[in-house]
Short mmCIF file of C-alpha atoms and ligand atoms in Angstrom, two decimals:
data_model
loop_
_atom_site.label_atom_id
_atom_site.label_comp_id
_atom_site.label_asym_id
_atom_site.label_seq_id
_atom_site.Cartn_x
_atom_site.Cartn_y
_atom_site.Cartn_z
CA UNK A 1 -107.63 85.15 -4.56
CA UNK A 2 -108.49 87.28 -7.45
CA UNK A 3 -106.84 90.21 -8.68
CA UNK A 4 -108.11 93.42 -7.17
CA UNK A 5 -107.92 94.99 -10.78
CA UNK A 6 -109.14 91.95 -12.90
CA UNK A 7 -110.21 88.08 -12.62
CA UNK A 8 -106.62 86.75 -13.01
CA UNK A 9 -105.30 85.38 -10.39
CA UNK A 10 -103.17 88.02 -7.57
CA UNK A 11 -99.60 87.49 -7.34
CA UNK A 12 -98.93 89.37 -4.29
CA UNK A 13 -100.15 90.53 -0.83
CA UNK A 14 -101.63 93.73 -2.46
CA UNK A 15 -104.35 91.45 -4.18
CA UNK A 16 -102.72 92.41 -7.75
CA UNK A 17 -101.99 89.79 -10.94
CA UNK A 18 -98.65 90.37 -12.47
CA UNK A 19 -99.69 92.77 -14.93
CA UNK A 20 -101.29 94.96 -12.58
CA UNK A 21 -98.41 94.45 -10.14
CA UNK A 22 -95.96 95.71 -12.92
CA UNK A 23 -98.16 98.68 -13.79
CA UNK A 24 -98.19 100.21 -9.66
CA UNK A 25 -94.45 99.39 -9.28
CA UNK A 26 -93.66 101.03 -12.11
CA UNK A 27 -96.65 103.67 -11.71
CA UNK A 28 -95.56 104.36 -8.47
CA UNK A 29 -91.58 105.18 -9.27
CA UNK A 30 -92.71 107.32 -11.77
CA UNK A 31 -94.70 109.29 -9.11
CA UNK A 32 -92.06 109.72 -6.35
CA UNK A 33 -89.46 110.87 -9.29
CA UNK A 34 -92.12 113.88 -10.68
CA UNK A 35 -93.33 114.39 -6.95
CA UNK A 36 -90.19 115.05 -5.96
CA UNK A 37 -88.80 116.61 -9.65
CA UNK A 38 -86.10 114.34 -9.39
CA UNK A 39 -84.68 114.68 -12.54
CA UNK A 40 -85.74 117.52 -15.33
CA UNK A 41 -85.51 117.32 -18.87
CA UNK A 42 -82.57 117.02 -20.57
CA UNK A 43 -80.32 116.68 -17.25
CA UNK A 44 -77.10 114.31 -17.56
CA UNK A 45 -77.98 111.29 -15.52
CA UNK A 46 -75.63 108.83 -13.89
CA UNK A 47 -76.57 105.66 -12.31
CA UNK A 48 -75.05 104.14 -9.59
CA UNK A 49 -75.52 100.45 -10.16
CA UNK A 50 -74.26 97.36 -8.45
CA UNK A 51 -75.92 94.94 -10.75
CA UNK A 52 -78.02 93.94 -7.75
CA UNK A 53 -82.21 93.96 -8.09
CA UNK A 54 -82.39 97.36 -6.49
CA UNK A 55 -80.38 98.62 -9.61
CA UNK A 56 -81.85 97.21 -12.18
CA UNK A 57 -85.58 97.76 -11.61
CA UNK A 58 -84.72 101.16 -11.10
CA UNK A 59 -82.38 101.54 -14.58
CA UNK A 60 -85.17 99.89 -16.07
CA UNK A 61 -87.61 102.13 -15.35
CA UNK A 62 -85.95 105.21 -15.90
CA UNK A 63 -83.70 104.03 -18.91
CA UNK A 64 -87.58 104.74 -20.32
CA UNK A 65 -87.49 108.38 -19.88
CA UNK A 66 -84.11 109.84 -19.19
CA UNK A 67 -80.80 108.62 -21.21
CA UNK A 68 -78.79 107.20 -18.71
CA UNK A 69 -74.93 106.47 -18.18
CA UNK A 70 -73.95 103.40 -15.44
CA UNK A 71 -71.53 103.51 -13.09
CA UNK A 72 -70.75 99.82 -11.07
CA UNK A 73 -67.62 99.90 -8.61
CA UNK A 74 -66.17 96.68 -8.24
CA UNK A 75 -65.11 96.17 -4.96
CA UNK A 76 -63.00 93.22 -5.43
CA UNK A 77 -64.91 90.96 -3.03
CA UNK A 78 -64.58 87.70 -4.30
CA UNK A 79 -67.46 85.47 -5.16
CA UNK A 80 -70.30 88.67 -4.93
CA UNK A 81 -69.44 91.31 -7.73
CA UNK A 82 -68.66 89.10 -10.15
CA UNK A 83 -72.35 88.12 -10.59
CA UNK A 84 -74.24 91.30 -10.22
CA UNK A 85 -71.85 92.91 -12.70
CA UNK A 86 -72.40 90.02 -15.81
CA UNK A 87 -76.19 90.80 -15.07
CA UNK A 88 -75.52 94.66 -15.39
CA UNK A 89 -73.35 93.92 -18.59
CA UNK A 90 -76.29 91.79 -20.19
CA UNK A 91 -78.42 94.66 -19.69
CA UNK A 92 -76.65 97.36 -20.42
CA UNK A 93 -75.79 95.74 -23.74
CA UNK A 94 -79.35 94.59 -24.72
CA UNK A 95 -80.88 98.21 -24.11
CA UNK A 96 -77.39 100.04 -25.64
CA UNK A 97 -76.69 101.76 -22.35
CA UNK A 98 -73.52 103.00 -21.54
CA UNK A 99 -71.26 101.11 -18.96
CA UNK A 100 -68.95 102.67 -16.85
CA UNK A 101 -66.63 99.79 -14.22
CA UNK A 102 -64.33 101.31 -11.85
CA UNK A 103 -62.41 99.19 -9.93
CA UNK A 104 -60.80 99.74 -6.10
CA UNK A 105 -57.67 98.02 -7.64
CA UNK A 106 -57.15 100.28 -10.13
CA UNK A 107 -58.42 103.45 -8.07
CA UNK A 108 -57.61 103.14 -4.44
CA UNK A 109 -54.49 100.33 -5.01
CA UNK A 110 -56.32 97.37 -3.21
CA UNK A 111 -59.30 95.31 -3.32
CA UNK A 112 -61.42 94.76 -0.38
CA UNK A 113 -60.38 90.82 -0.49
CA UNK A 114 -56.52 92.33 0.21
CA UNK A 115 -57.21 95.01 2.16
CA UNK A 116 -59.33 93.30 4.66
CA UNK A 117 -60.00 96.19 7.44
CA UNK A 118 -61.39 95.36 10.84
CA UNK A 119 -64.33 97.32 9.70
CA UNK A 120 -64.88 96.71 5.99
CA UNK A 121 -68.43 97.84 5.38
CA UNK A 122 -66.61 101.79 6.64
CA UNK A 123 -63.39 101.23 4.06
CA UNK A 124 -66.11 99.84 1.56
CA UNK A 125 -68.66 102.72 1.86
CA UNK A 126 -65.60 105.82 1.72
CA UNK A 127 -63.91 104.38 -1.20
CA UNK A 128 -66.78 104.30 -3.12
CA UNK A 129 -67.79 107.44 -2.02
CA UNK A 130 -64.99 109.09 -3.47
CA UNK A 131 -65.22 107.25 -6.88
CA UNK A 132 -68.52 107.99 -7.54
CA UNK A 133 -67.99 111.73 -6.90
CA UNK A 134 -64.96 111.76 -8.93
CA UNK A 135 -67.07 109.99 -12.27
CA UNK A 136 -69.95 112.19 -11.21
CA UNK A 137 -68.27 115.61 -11.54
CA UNK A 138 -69.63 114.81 -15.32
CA UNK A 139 -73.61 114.79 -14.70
CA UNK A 140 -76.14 116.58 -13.44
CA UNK A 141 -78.02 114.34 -11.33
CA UNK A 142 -76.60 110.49 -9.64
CA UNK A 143 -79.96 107.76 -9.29
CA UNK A 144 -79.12 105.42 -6.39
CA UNK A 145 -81.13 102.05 -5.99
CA UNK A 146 -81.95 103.09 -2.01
CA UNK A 147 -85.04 101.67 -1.06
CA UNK A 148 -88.06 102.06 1.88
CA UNK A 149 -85.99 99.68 3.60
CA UNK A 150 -82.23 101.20 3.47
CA UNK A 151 -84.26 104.19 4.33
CA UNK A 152 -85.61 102.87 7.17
CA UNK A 153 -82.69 101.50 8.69
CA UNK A 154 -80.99 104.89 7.81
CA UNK A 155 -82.83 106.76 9.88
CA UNK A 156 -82.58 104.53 12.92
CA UNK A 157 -78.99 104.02 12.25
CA UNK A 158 -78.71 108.20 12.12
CA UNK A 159 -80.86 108.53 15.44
CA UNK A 160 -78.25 105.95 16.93
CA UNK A 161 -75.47 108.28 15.56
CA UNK A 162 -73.73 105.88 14.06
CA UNK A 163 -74.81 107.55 10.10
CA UNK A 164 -73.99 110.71 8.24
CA UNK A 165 -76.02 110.01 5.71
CA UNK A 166 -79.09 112.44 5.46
CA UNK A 167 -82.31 109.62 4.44
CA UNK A 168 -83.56 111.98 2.12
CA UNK A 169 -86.06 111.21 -1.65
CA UNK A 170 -83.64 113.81 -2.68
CA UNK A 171 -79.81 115.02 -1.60
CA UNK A 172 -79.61 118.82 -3.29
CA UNK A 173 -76.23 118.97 -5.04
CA UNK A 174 -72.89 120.30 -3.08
CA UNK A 175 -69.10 121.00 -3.74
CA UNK A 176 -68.63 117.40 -3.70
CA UNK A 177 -71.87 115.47 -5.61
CA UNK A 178 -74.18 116.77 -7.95
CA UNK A 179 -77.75 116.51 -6.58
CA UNK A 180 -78.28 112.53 -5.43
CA UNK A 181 -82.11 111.15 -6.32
CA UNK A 182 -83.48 107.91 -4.77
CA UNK A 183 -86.59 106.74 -7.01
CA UNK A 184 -86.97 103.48 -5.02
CA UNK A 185 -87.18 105.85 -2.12
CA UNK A 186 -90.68 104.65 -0.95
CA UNK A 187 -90.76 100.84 -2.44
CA UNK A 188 -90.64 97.75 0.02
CA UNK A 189 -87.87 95.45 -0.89
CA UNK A 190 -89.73 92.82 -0.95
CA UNK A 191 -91.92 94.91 -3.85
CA UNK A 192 -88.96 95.24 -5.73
CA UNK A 193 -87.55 91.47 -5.12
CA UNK A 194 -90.64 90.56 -6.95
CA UNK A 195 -90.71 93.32 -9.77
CA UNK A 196 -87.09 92.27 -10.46
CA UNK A 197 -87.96 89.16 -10.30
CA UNK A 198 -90.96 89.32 -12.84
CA UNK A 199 -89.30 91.19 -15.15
CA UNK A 200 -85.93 88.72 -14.82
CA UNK A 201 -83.50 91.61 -14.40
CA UNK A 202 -81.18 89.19 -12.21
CA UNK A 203 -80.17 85.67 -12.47
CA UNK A 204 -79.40 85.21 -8.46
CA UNK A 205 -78.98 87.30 -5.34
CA UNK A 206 -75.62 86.85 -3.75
CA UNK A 207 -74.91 88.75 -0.85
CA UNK A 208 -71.81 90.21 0.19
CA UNK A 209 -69.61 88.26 2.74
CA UNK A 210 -69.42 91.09 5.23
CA UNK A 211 -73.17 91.85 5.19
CA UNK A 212 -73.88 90.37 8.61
CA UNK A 213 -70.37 92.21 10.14
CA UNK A 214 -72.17 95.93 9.39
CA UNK A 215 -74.07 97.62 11.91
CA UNK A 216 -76.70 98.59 9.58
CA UNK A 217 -77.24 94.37 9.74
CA UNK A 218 -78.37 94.64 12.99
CA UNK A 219 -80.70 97.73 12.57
CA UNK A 220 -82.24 95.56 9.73
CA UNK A 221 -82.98 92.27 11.68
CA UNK A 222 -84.45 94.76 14.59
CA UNK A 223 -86.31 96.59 11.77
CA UNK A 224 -87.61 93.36 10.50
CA UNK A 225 -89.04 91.84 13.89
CA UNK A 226 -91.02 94.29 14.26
CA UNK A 227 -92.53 94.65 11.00
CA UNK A 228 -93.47 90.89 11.53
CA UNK A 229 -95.00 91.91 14.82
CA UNK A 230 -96.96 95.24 13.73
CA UNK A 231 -97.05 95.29 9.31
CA UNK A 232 -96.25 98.78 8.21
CA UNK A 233 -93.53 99.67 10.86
CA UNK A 234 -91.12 100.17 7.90
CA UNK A 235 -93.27 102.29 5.67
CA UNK A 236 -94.51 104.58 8.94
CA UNK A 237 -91.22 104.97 10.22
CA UNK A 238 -89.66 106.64 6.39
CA UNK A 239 -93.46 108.39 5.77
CA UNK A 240 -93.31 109.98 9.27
CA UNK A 241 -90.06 111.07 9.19
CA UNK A 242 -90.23 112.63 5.52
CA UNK A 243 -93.77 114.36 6.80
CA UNK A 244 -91.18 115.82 9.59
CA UNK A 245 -88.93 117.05 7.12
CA UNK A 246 -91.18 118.73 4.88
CA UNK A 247 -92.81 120.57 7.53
CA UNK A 248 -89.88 121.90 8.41
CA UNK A 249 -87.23 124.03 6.47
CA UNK A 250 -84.74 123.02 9.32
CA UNK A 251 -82.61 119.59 8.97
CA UNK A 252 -84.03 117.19 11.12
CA UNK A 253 -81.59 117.04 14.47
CA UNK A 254 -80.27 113.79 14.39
FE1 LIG B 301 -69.10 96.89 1.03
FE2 LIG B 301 -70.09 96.22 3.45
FE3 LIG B 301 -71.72 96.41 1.33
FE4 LIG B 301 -69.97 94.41 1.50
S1 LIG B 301 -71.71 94.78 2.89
S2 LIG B 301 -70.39 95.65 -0.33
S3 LIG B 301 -68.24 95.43 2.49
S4 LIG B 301 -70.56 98.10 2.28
#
């Protein structure tokens, strides 16, 4: 099949060659961050970055208009940091970002490996939580790698009540965190799997240990049979729910 753009060949389901894959991605990030003024000129930005795809694309998009700072907290989970972190170091360094590592050793007193809770992905999720507002207390605006898929599992996992977070393009700033943006807000995973991919922003994709333990696990295999049975349940599910929100100057009730 032929690209929809061009006559090279497509790449992916949306009948686009790489170069004209590259182009929407990145087209379409830019979009959702001026749609949603996401970050204005000359605002101090900090990234939260795991070193994961999710994190990259998105520094590498935005590391084209805004300076940036990164922030990666290392869990201390054996055999999964390690390797998203050398991958954040190599580029950070190549494109003279700045780097910013806290650790849960040196900030809470253990690492996840020692610690070991009954429910890790909780202990995981609060202490880093706390670290990142503490280093964000500094800038104007933190850039999480959230994507239509976290969102989508967000806002079944908050209709389950089993959430607090608000699946939101944009979290406006309180006593705690400066205002939180999510550019990846309305990109597929597997969209950005393949951007990151194309653009070799990560050498593997590890996955941490506890992954299948979390709740939000089983929201995503649920999430994922039926987007296998009817295409688009993902996408309908965040668009819907955002065209609720905006209607609406009331929080949605869940
Ligand atoms: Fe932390 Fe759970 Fe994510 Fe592992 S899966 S990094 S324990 S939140």
């Amino acid at each position: 099949m032929n690209c929809t753009q061009c006559t090279s060949s497509a790449i992916s389901e949306r009948g686009l060659c790489e170069e004209h894959f590259l182009a929407w991605f990145e087209q379409s990030v830019n979009e959702t961050i001026d749609a949603y003024s996401m970050i204005k000129p000359n605002e101090r930005v900090l990234v939260a970055a795991s070193g994961g795809k999710d994190s990259l694309t998105i520094l590498d998009i935005l590391s084209k208009r805004f300076p940036c700072t990164v922030l990666c907290i290392d869990e201390g989970l054996a055999g999964y940091r390690e390797h998203s972190i050398a991958d954040l170091e190599k580029f950070c360094t190549e494109r003279t970002i700045t780097l910013i590592i806290k650790t849960f050793k040196e900030e809470k007193g253990f690492t996840m490996d020692e610690k070991d809770p009954e429910h890790p992905c909780t202990t995981c999720g609060i202490g880093r939580r706390d670290i990142m507002a503490e280093v964000a207390k500094g800038y104007d605006v933190i850039a999480t790698g959230h994507n239509l898929d976290d969102e989508a599992q967000a806002i079944m996992m908050n209709i389950m009540k089993h959430h607090a977070m608000k699946p939101q393009p944009v979290l406006e700033g309180n006593e705690r965190f400066s205002r939180r943006v999510k550019p990846l807000y309305f990109m597929a995973e597997a969209d950005i799997k393949r951007y990151a991919y194309l653009k070799d922003l990560v050498s593997s994709f590890t996955e941490c240990k506890n992954a299948h333990r979390s709740h939000r696990r089983a929201i995503q295999h649920f999430l994922e049979n039926r987007e296998r049975e009817v295409p688009g349940t993902k996408e309908a599910l965040v668009k819907k729910y955002i065209a609720w929100v905006e209607q609406r100057t009331l929080s949605p009730p869940l």
